[in-house]
Backbone as a ProteinNet text record, in pm:
[ID]
protein_1_A
[PRIMARY]
GTERKQTLWNTDRGKAVLNFDDVLYITSSETDSRDKLVYFSDGNKTTIKNVGFEQILSVLPSAKFCRVNKKDIIALKTVKHFTSDEISTTINLKSDPNIRLSLSDVYREDFKQKIQLF
[TERTIARY]
6484.4	6550.1	6474.4	6515.8	6448.4	6490.2	6396.4	6422.9	6503.6	6603.6	6681.5	6595.7	6616.3	6538.6	6620.1	6751.1	6835.8	6966.2	7040.9	7171.8	7263.4	7391.6	7491.8	7541.4	7535.5	7584.2	7678.8	7767.2	7854.7	7777.5	7771	7701	7801.8	7753.3	7841.9	7885.9	7826.9	7867.1	7923.3	7976.2	8027.7	7930	7956.7	7868.7	7738.2	7628.2	7499.1	7416.2	7338.6	7244.2	7112.5	7065.2	6939.3	6833.6	6725.8	6612.6	6522.8	6498.5	6418.3	6278.1	6220.5	6084.1	6073	6185.3	6183.3	6208.1	6249	6285.4	6160.9	6146.4	6032.4	6070.9	6196.6	6227	6377.4	6432.9	6577.1	6594.2	6674.2	6690.3	6836.6	6873.7	7011.1	7037.7	7157.1	7197.1	7216.3	7169.9	7183.7	7327.8	7401.5	7538.7	7637.9	7610.4	7699.1	7618.3	7603.1	7511.7	7555.7	7682.6	7726.2	7667.8	7625.6	7565.8	7414.3	7350.7	7205.6	7152	7039.2	6973.3	6864	6863.4	6761.1	6673.1	6542.9	6447.7	6376.2	6362.2	6302.9	6167.7	6091.5	5956.6	5955.4	6068	6069.4	6106.5	6119.5	6150.5	6298.9	6381.4	6524.9	6566.2	6686.4	6741.9	6890.9	6947.5	7091	7144.2	7271.8	7336.3	7419.9	7393.2	7481.2	7578.6	7703.4	7813	7844.5	7870.5	7924.3	7853.3	7723.4	7650.2	7554.2	7547.7	7460.3	7323	7225	7089	7080.8	7158.8	7156.3	7196	7300.6	7350.6	7245.2	7179.2	7075.2	6959.4	6916.2	6803.1	6834.4	6961.9	6996.9	6980	6980.9	6959.7	6820	6751.6	6616	6520.9	6421.4	6320.7	6240.9	6250.4	6198.4	6047	5977.3	5831.6	5784	5872.6	5830.9	5883.2	5978.3	6040.5	6041.8	6036	6039.7	6112	6196.3	6255.5	6150.2	6130.7	6023	6073.1	6196.1	6257.4	6408.3	6484.2	6627.3	6692.6	6619.9	6682.8	6604.3	6496	6417.2	6378.3	6388.8	6332.9	6233.8	6114.9	6021.3	5974.8	5933.7	5867.4	5723.8	5676.7	5541.9	5434.3	5463.5	5363	5334.3	5419.6	5398.3	5312.8	5275.7	5200.4	5056	5012.1	4874.4	4790.5	4822.4	4762.8	4861.3	4833.1	4927.5	4855.9	4918.5	4872.2	4980.6	4967.8	5068	5205.5	5210.1	5342.9	5375.6	5289.7	5320.2	5266.3	5344.4	5302.8	5288.9	5175.3	5151.5	5174.4	5253.8	5292.3	5244.1	5252.8	5219.2	5344.4	5455.1	5580.6	5569.8	5591.6	5579.6	5711.9	5781.4	5906.4	5880.3	5952.2	5932.4	5951.4	6050.5	6082.6	5983.8	5915	5836.7	5722.5	5607.5	5495.9	5438.5	5387.8	5323.3	5408.2	5513.4	5604.5	5537	5556.5	5510.6	5634.3	5631.8	5747.5	5704.8	5792.8	5757.3	5776.7	5687.6	5695.9	5739.3	5861	5910	5877.3	5873.1	5837.5	5913.1	6042	6129.2	6083	6030.5	5998.4	5849.7	5767	5622	5563.1	5598.1	5538.3	5574.7	5702.2	5750.6	5673.4	5655.1	5581.5	5437.7	5370.8	5231.2	5214.6	5306.5	5299.7	5318.7	5418.5	5447.6	5333.4	5274	5170.4	5044.2	5021.3	4907.3	4928	5052	5081.6	5099.4	5115.5	5156.9	5054.9
-3416.7	-3327.5	-3197.1	-3117.5	-2988.5	-2893.8	-2814.5	-2721.6	-2603.7	-2566.4	-2448.8	-2323.3	-2235.1	-2111.5	-1993.6	-2011.7	-1900.2	-1952.4	-1864.9	-1901.4	-1780.1	-1808.1	-1702.4	-1675.3	-1550.1	-1516.3	-1398.8	-1392.6	-1277.2	-1165.9	-1052.2	-939.3	-828.9	-722.1	-608.4	-539.1	-577.7	-519.6	-624.6	-733.8	-839.7	-955.9	-1049	-1165.6	-1126.8	-1185.1	-1154.7	-1281.1	-1288.9	-1398.7	-1355.9	-1435.6	-1404.2	-1503.4	-1450.8	-1536	-1556.6	-1681.6	-1710.9	-1652.2	-1649.1	-1598	-1451.6	-1380.1	-1236.8	-1206.5	-1307	-1284.3	-1286.2	-1180.5	-1172.8	-1214.4	-1181.1	-1178.2	-1164.4	-1238.8	-1232.1	-1213.6	-1115.6	-1086.8	-1057.9	-1074.3	-1043.2	-894.7	-861.7	-722	-669.2	-547.3	-489.2	-447.6	-420.2	-373.5	-488.1	-602.8	-717.1	-844.5	-919	-1033.8	-1144.5	-1138.9	-1240.5	-1211.5	-1087.6	-1050.2	-1057.2	-1081	-1090.1	-992.8	-930.8	-841.6	-919.9	-910.5	-978.6	-871.7	-881.3	-786.2	-850.8	-775.6	-828.6	-765.9	-835.2	-788.6	-656.1	-619.5	-490.7	-374.8	-403.4	-296	-280	-350	-341.8	-435.6	-410.9	-505.1	-518	-626.3	-644.7	-708.6	-685.7	-746.3	-863.5	-982.4	-1094	-1112.1	-1136.6	-1131	-1267.1	-1265.8	-1384.5	-1513.6	-1515	-1638.1	-1666.2	-1791.4	-1828.7	-1868.7	-1865.4	-1902.8	-2048.3	-2136.9	-2277.1	-2287.3	-2213	-2212.5	-2158.1	-2050.9	-1991.7	-2089.9	-2148.5	-2241.3	-2365	-2401.7	-2521.2	-2500.2	-2375.4	-2351.4	-2301.5	-2240.3	-2192.3	-2310.5	-2297.9	-2404.4	-2412.4	-2524.1	-2529.2	-2520.3	-2552.3	-2543.6	-2398.2	-2308.6	-2169.6	-2072.8	-2119.5	-2031.2	-2097.5	-2015.3	-2071.2	-1975.4	-2032.6	-1951.7	-1936.5	-1815.9	-1794.4	-1753.5	-1708.4	-1675.6	-1672	-1633.2	-1651.2	-1554.3	-1451.2	-1363	-1338.4	-1412.6	-1388.8	-1516	-1508	-1611	-1537.6	-1593.7	-1526.3	-1618.8	-1554.8	-1628.8	-1650.7	-1774.1	-1804	-1726.9	-1688.9	-1614.5	-1476.4	-1429.8	-1296.4	-1299.3	-1418.5	-1428.4	-1384.2	-1288.8	-1241.9	-1316.8	-1302.4	-1388.1	-1405.1	-1499.8	-1523.7	-1570.9	-1544.3	-1596.8	-1693.3	-1742.4	-1838.2	-1773.6	-1642	-1582.2	-1463.9	-1436.8	-1325	-1351.3	-1308	-1322	-1182.6	-1159.8	-1034.2	-1059.6	-974.6	-1001.8	-893.7	-924.5	-826.8	-750.3	-774.7	-709	-560.5	-481.3	-337.6	-271.5	-226.3	-155.8	-8.5	73.5	216.9	254.6	193.7	228.2	166.9	63.3	-14.5	-88	-21	-90	-196.6	-302.7	-409.9	-466.5	-530.4	-589.8	-702.7	-700.4	-810	-875.6	-1007.9	-1079.8	-1170.2	-1183.7	-1275.4	-1419	-1504.5	-1647	-1714.3	-1766.7	-1822.9	-1971.3	-2017.1	-2156.1	-2257	-2232.8	-2327.8	-2356.9	-2253.6	-2267.4	-2278.4	-2271.8	-2262.6	-2384.2	-2503.6	-2623.2	-2634.3	-2608.6	-2613.6	-2515.1	-2394.5	-2291.5	-2335.3	-2386	-2425.9	-2537.4	-2631.9	-2740.3	-2685.7	-2599.5	-2546	-2460.8	-2381.8	-2290	-2368.4	-2482.4	-2565.2	-2627.7	-2662.6	-2728.5	-2628.7	-2501.1	-2401.1	-2381.9
-4100.4	-4004.1	-3991.1	-3898.6	-3879.3	-3990.1	-4034	-4141.2	-4089.2	-4164.3	-4124.4	-4132.1	-4036.7	-4032.9	-4087	-4093.2	-4134	-4190.7	-4251.5	-4302.2	-4294.2	-4298.9	-4291.6	-4432.5	-4475.7	-4608.5	-4604.7	-4703.6	-4717.9	-4786.6	-4719.4	-4780.9	-4808	-4865.9	-4893.3	-4763.8	-4651.5	-4523.5	-4427.8	-4482.7	-4396.6	-4390.1	-4299.9	-4288.7	-4220	-4267.1	-4206.4	-4195.9	-4089.1	-4073	-4137.9	-4232.8	-4298.3	-4254	-4196.9	-4158.5	-4279	-4312.1	-4430.9	-4421.8	-4302	-4286.9	-4325.3	-4317.4	-4347.5	-4494.3	-4570.2	-4710.4	-4799.4	-4879.4	-4970.7	-5112	-5146.7	-5288.5	-5305.1	-5399.5	-5426.9	-5576.5	-5616.1	-5757.8	-5790.2	-5916.2	-5957.1	-5943.6	-5898.2	-5891.3	-6032.9	-6055.4	-6188.4	-6214.8	-6108.4	-6126.4	-6143.8	-6079.7	-6092.4	-6077.5	-6186.7	-6185.3	-6089.7	-6044.4	-5947.7	-5809.1	-5789.4	-5661.6	-5671.1	-5555.5	-5553.2	-5449.1	-5479.3	-5383.7	-5313.3	-5181.4	-5102.1	-5037.9	-5060	-5003.1	-4886.5	-4776.7	-4654	-4624	-4540.3	-4508.8	-4433.1	-4369.9	-4297.8	-4389.4	-4519.6	-4613.4	-4640.4	-4564.7	-4588.9	-4701	-4752.5	-4849	-4823.5	-4870.4	-4856.1	-4982.9	-5008.8	-5125.3	-5080	-5134.3	-5102.3	-5218	-5181	-5276.6	-5337.2	-5467.4	-5535.5	-5503.6	-5522.1	-5493.7	-5608.3	-5647.9	-5758.7	-5707.9	-5796.3	-5756.6	-5708.7	-5770.5	-5728	-5581.2	-5547.5	-5410.7	-5313.1	-5353.8	-5270	-5252	-5364.1	-5358.4	-5275.3	-5268.7	-5191.9	-5041.8	-4995.3	-4852	-4818	-4913.7	-4885.2	-4867.4	-4777.4	-4766.1	-4896.9	-4966.1	-5103.3	-5111.1	-5001.9	-5006.1	-4998.5	-4956.1	-4935.1	-5040.1	-5119.6	-5218.3	-5354.3	-5458.5	-5592.4	-5685.6	-5770	-5875.2	-5983.7	-6034.8	-6132.3	-6270.8	-6277.3	-6406	-6384.1	-6485.1	-6467.4	-6368.9	-6328.6	-6229.8	-6100.5	-6078.7	-5957.6	-5883.8	-5751.5	-5663	-5573.9	-5553.1	-5463.2	-5351.7	-5242.2	-5134.4	-5180.5	-5172.8	-5222.1	-5146.7	-5022.3	-4945	-5004	-5095.7	-5153.1	-5279.4	-5325.2	-5450.9	-5431.6	-5511.5	-5503.4	-5606.3	-5732.9	-5834.6	-5947.5	-6034.9	-6143.4	-6268.6	-6382.5	-6510.2	-6556.8	-6679.6	-6724.2	-6743.1	-6751.7	-6770.8	-6680.1	-6581.3	-6492.2	-6351.9	-6254.2	-6114.5	-6055.3	-5994	-5925.9	-5777.1	-5712.7	-5573.7	-5478	-5350.4	-5247.3	-5203.5	-5271.5	-5232.3	-5261.8	-5159.1	-5171.8	-5140	-5241.3	-5216.8	-5239.2	-5167	-5183.8	-5329.8	-5391.5	-5529.4	-5628	-5583.8	-5678.3	-5608.1	-5588.3	-5523.7	-5616.1	-5557.6	-5634.8	-5747.7	-5708.3	-5805	-5881.6	-6011.6	-6097.5	-6155.3	-6158.5	-6209.2	-6323.8	-6421.5	-6529.3	-6481.4	-6527.1	-6495.7	-6624.8	-6625.8	-6752.1	-6764.7	-6889.1	-6921	-6836.5	-6822.7	-6754.7	-6612.3	-6544.7	-6402.9	-6373.8	-6479.9	-6459.7	-6386.5	-6430.4	-6369.5	-6222	-6194.8	-6057.6	-5970.5	-6023.7	-5950.8	-5924.4	-6027.3	-6011.4	-5908.5	-5909.1	-5811	-5670.1	-5654.3	-5522	-5468.3	-5555	-5509.6	-5469.3	-5531.4	-5492.3	-5355.8	-5325.7	-5198.8	-5086.3	-5125.5	-5027.6	-4915.2
[MASK]
++++++++++++++++++++++++++++++++++++++++++++++++++++++++++++++++++++++++++++++++++++++++++++++++++++++++++++++++++++++

C-alpha cells in the first residue's frame, strides 16, 4: 500500500497533523516520560501526549526512522556519522547544536541494517 505521509496526534495544544518528512527526532519529555517531544526541520517542536514509542514507531515509515536508545527515535536522514555506541547528527537546535545520541546495544543491529539500506 501507499506509505502514510502524516498522522494525527494529540499534542499539548490539541490535535495536530505531523508530517513525517518534517520530523528530525523524537525524544522522551524530561518532565513527563509518557509525553514525547518531536523536533521538526523548521526548528519548531511539539509535545505529543501520552504516547509510547511502540505506538509512534508503528506509524512512522520504518525505513526512514530508527529507535537508537530507550528514549530517542531519529530520522535516518539526520545521521552524520556513527560509532558503535554514538551517533552524530545534523540536528541543530538553538539550545543544542549538533546533537549526539547514544546508540545502545539493543538497537544497534537494527540501526546498522537500516542505515545501509537508507
